[in-house]
Short mmCIF file of C-alpha atoms in Angstrom, two decimals:
data_model
loop_
_atom_site.label_atom_id
_atom_site.label_comp_id
_atom_site.label_asym_id
_atom_site.label_seq_id
_atom_site.Cartn_x
_atom_site.Cartn_y
_atom_site.Cartn_z
CA MET S 18 18.18 17.10 12.56
CA LYS S 19 19.26 13.78 13.90
CA LYS S 20 16.11 13.00 15.93
CA ILE S 21 13.65 14.02 12.74
CA LEU S 22 15.86 11.55 10.89
CA HIS S 23 15.76 8.90 13.02
CA ARG S 24 11.59 8.97 13.87
CA LEU S 25 10.94 8.71 9.86
CA ARG S 26 13.38 5.49 10.13
CA ALA S 27 11.71 3.76 12.60
CA PRO S 28 9.29 1.89 12.04
CA GLU S 29 5.97 3.41 13.84
CA ASP S 30 4.39 1.13 16.42
CA ASN S 31 1.03 2.72 15.85
CA PRO S 32 -0.74 1.16 13.28
CA VAL S 33 -3.09 3.63 13.07
CA ARG S 34 -0.70 6.45 12.59
CA ARG S 35 1.03 4.85 9.89
CA ALA S 36 -2.73 4.29 8.01
CA ARG S 37 -3.18 7.72 8.62
CA ARG S 38 0.27 8.53 6.47
CA VAL S 39 -0.64 6.12 3.71
CA VAL S 40 -4.41 7.58 3.46
CA GLU S 41 -3.20 11.56 3.30
CA ALA S 42 -0.89 10.86 1.02
CA GLN S 43 -3.46 9.83 -1.61
CA VAL S 44 -6.42 12.33 -0.38
CA PRO S 45 -5.95 16.32 -0.59
CA PRO S 46 -6.08 18.64 1.95
CA HIS S 47 -8.56 20.41 -0.26
CA ARG S 48 -10.86 16.33 -0.40
CA ARG S 49 -10.68 16.75 3.88
CA GLY S 50 -13.49 17.13 5.15
CA PRO S 51 -14.33 18.75 8.66
CA GLY S 52 -13.26 16.51 11.91
CA TRP S 53 -10.60 14.39 9.98
CA ASP S 54 -7.93 15.19 12.64
CA ARG S 55 -10.03 14.34 15.03
CA HIS S 56 -11.29 11.30 13.79
CA TRP S 57 -7.79 10.25 13.20
CA ARG S 58 -6.59 11.31 16.85
CA GLU S 59 -9.24 9.72 18.34
CA LEU S 60 -8.58 6.08 16.51
CA GLU S 61 -4.92 6.61 17.91
CA ALA S 62 -5.82 7.38 21.34
CA TYR S 63 -7.92 3.77 21.15
CA LEU S 64 -4.08 2.00 20.79
CA ASP S 65 -1.78 4.00 22.74
CA GLU S 66 -4.79 3.76 25.34
CA PRO S 67 -3.78 0.60 28.26
CA GLY S 68 -5.77 -2.23 27.71
CA CYS S 69 -6.76 -5.59 25.42
CA TRP S 70 -7.02 -4.05 21.73
CA ALA S 71 -6.82 -6.63 18.50
CA GLY S 72 -4.44 -3.94 16.88
CA LYS S 73 -1.84 -4.96 19.66
CA ALA S 74 1.59 -7.11 19.99
CA GLU S 75 0.90 -8.54 23.27
CA THR S 76 -3.51 -9.58 22.92
CA GLN S 77 -3.33 -13.06 23.47
CA ASP S 78 -5.44 -14.95 21.58
CA ASP S 79 -8.64 -17.07 23.67
CA ARG S 80 -8.55 -20.04 21.92
#
């Protein structure tokens, strides 16, 4: 039980996962089209993979 509560309180480091939770709170399951889950998982994977992504905090500004 403590692990679940900790996960709910801990801020999510992946902004796509945070966005998914917000969107899914607004869009009921019967309105979600085919490929809904795959779409979100692919977007989440982009930020989970190592690399220089705009959404990551450690990205340096080139200016």
